[in-house]
Coordinates of C-alpha atoms and ligand atoms in Angstrom, one line a residue:
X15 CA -15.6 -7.5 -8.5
X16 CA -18.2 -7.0 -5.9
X17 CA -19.5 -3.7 -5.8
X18 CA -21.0 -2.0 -2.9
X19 CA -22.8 1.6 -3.0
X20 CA -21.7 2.2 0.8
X21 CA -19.4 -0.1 3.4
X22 CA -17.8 1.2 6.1
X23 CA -14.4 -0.5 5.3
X24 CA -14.2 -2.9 2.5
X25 CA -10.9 -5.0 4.6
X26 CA -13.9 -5.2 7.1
X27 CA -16.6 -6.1 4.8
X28 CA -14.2 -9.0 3.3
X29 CA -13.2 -10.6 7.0
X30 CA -16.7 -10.9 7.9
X31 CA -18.0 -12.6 4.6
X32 CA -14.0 -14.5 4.1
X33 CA -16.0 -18.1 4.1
X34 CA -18.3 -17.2 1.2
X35 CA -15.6 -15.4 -1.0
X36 CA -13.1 -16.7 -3.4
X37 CA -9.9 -16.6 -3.7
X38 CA -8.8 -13.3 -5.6
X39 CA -12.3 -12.2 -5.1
X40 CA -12.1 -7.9 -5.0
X41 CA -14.7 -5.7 -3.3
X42 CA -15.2 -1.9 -4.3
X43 CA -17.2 0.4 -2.6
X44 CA -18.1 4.6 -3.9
X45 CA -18.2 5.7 -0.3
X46 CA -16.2 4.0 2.4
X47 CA -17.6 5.6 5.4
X48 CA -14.8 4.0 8.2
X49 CA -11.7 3.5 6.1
X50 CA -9.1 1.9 7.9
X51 CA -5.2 2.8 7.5
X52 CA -2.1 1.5 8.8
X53 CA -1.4 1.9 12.1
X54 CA -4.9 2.8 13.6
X55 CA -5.1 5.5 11.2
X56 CA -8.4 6.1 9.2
X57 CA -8.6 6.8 5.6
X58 CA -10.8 9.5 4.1
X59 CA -11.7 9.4 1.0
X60 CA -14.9 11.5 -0.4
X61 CA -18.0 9.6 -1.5
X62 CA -17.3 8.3 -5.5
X63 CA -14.0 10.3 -6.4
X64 CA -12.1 7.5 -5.2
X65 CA -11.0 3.9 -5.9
X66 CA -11.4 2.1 -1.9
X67 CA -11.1 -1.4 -2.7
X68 CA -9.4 -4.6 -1.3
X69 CA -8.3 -7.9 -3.0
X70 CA -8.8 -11.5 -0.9
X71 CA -5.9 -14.0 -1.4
X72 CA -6.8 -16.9 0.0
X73 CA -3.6 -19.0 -1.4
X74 CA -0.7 -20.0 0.9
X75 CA 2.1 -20.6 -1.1
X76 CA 1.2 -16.2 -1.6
X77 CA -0.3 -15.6 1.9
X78 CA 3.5 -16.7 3.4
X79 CA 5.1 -14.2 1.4
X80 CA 3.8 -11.4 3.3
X81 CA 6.6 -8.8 3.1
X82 CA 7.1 -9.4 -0.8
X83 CA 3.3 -9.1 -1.3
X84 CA 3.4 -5.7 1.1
X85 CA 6.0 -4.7 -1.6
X86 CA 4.6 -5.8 -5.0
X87 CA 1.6 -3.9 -4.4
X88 CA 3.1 -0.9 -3.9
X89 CA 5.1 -1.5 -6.9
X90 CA 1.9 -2.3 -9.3
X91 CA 0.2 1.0 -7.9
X92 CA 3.5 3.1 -8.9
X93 CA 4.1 1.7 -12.0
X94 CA 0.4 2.0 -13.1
X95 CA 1.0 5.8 -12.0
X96 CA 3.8 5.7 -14.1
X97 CA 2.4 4.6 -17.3
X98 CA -0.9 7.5 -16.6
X99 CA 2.2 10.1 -17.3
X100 CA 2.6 10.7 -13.8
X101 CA 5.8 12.2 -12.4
X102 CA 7.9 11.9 -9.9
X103 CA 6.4 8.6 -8.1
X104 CA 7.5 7.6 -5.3
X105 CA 7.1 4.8 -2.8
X106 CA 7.8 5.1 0.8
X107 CA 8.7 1.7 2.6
X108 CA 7.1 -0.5 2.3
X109 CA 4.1 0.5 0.1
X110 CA 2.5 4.3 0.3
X111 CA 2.8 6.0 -3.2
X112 CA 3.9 9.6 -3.1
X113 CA 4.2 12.3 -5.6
X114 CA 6.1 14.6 -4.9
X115 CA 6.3 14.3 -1.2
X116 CA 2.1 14.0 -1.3
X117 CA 0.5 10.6 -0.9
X118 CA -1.5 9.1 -3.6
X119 CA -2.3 5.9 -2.4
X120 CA -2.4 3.8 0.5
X121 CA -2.3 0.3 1.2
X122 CA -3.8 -2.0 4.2
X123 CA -3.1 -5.8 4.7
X124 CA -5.1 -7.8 7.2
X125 CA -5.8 -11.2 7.7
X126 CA -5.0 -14.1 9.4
X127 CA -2.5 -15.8 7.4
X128 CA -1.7 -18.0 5.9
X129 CA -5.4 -18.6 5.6
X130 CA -6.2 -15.5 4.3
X131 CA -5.1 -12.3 3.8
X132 CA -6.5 -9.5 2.6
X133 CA -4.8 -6.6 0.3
X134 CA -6.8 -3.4 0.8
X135 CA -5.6 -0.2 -1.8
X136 CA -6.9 3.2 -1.4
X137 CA -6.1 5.7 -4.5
X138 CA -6.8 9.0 -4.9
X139 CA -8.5 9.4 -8.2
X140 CA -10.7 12.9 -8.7
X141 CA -10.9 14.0 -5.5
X142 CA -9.4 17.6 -6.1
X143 CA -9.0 18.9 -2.2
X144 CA -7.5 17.8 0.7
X145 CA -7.9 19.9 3.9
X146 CA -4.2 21.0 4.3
X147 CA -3.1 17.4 4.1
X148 CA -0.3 16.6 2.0
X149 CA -2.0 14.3 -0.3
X150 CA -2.9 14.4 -4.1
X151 CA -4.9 12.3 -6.6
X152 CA -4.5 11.3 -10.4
X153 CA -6.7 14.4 -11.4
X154 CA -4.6 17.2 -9.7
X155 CA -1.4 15.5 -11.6
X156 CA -2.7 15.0 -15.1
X157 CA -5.5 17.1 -14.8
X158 CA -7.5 13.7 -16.7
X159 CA -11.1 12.5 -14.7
X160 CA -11.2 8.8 -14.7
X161 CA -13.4 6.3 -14.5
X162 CA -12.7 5.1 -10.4
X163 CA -13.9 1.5 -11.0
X164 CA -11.8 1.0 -14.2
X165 CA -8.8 2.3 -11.7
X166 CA -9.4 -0.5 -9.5
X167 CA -10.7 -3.3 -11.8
X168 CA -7.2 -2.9 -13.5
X169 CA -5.2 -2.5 -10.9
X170 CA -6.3 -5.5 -9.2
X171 CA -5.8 -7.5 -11.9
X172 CA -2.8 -6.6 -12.7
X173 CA -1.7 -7.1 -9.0
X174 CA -3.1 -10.6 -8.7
X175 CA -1.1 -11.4 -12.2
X176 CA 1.9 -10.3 -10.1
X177 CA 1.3 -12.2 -6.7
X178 CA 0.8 -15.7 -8.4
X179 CA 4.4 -14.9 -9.4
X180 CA 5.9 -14.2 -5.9
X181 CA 8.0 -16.0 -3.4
X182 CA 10.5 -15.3 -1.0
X183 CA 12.7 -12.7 -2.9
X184 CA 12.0 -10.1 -5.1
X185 CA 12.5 -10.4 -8.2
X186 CA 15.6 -8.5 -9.6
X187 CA 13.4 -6.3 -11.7
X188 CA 11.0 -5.4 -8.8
X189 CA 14.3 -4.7 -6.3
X190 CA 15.6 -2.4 -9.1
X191 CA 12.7 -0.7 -9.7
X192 CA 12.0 -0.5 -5.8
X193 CA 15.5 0.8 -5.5
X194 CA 14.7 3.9 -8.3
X195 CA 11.1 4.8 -6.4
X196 CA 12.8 4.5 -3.0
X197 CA 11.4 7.6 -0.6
X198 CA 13.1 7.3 1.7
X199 CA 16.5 6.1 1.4
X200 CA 19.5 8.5 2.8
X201 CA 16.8 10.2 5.0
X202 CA 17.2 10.3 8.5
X203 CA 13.7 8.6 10.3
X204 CA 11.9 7.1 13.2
X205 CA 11.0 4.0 14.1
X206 CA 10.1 2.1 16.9
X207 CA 12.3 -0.6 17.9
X208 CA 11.9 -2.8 21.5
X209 CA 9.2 -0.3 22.4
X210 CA 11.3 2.6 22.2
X211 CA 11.0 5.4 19.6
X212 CA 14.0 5.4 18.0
X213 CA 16.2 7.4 14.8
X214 CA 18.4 6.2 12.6
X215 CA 19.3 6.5 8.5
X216 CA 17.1 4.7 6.2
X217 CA 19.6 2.9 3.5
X218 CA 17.0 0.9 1.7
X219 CA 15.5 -2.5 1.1
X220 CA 16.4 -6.1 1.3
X221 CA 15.1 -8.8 -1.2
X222 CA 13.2 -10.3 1.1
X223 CA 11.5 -7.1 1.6
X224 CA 12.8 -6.2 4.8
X225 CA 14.1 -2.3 5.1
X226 CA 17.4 -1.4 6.6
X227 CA 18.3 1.3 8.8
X228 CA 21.6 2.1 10.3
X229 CA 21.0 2.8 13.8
X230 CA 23.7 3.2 16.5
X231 CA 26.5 1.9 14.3
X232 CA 24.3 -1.0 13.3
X233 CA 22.4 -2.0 10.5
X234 CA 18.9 -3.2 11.3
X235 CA 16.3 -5.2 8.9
X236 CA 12.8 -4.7 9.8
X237 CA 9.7 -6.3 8.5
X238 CA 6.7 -4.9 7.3
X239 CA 4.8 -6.6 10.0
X240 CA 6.4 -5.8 13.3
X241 CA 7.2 -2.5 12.9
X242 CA 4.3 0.3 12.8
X243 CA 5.9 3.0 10.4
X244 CA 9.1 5.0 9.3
X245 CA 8.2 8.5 9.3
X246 CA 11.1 11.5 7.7
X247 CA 12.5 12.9 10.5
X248 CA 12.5 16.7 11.0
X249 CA 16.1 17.2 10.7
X250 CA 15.9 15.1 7.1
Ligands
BTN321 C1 -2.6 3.7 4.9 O1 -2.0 4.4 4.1 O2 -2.7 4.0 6.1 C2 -3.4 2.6 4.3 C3 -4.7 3.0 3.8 C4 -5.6 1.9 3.2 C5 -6.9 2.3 2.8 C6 -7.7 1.3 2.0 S1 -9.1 1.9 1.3 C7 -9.7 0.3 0.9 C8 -9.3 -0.6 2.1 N1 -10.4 -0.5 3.1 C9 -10.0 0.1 4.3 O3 -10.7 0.2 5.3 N2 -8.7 0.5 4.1 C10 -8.2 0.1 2.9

């Protein structure tokens, strides 16, 4: 593990050093200064209460399975949430961990695959408030202070364990389990689809990854790449 006192984004600090890093090689910061989320978003996190980190793959027979890998590491994050004696964990498709309607952890993947692709997780550890956001961390559940770059060493390597055991399904375990932790399925939500904003009802993953949603009479699989996010609708 690399460890950096300050980076603006550790995704960013990984694709500028990619040819001088290793395969499985993770990069931890204490304050991330220009976190990067999904969808143009940024992620805040306050300076060392936080685990910001992100994990390089640079194998292809793992970098191919994109949507499984999206997955699995939304799976490792709530079952290690699980096994702190946290409740009510929850993943919203295809990998933010909730609790109780509040997000816990977030997860980024960049790259340019199948070259490389990089796995970026940020968990709320100690960080006790969140301006009105709808967020939470491991303290305010458990009311336990932990040890940020423990959280992170072990969660990556229990997620790399995982992703040298992926392909192009899930495995029956990680479907099930997916299927018990699912956020959003029987919700009504938005998505865009051909451009347009659309709603429809979330009825809940493929093994491939994919999500369904029934939408005008029709049931549609999108992939974790081409579509931006699937937000609760109001009327949900
Ligand atoms: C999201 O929920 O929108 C994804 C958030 C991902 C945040 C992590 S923190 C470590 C890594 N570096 C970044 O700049 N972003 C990811």
């Amino acid at each position: 593990m690399i460890y950096l006192k300050e980076v603006d984004s550790t995704n960013k600090y990984i694709k500028e050093h990619v040819s001088e890093l290793d395969s499985f090689e993770c990069v931890f910061t204490d304050n991330q200064t220009e976190g990067k989320g999904r969808t143009g978003h940024t992620w805040l996190s306050e300076p060392r209460k936080n685990a910001t980190f992100s994990i390089l793959v640079k194998d292809k027979d793992i970098n191919t399975n994109f949507n499984i890998v999206s997955i699995v590491a939304g799976l490792v994050v709530a079952e290690y949430l699980d096994m702190l004696g946290l409740n009510n964990v929850t993943i919203k498709w295809p990998n933010d961990v909730y609790v109780c309607g509040c997000k816990i952890c977030g997860i980024l993947l960049e790259g340019q695959l199948p070259d490389y692709l990089i796995i970026g997780i940020g968990i709320n550890v100690n960080q006790k408030n969140f301006e009105g956001l709808a967020a939470t961390s491991i303290y305010n559940e458990i009311g336990t202070r932990l040890d940020t770059k423990l959280v992170a060493s072990d969660l990556a390597e229990y997620l790399i364990t995982r992703l040298k055991n992926v392909n192009d399904k899930l495995s029956k375990e990680d479907l099930d389990e997916f299927i018990l932790k699912d956020y959003l399925a029987g919700t009504n939500v938005t998505f865009t689809h051909k451009d347009e904003r659309e709603e429809g009802l979330a009825l809940g993953i493929n093994e491939d990854g994919s999500y369904k949603i029934k939408f005008n009479e029709k049931i549609l699989s999108i992939n974790s790449d081409e579509i931006n996010t699937l937000r609760k609708s109001e009327n949900s």
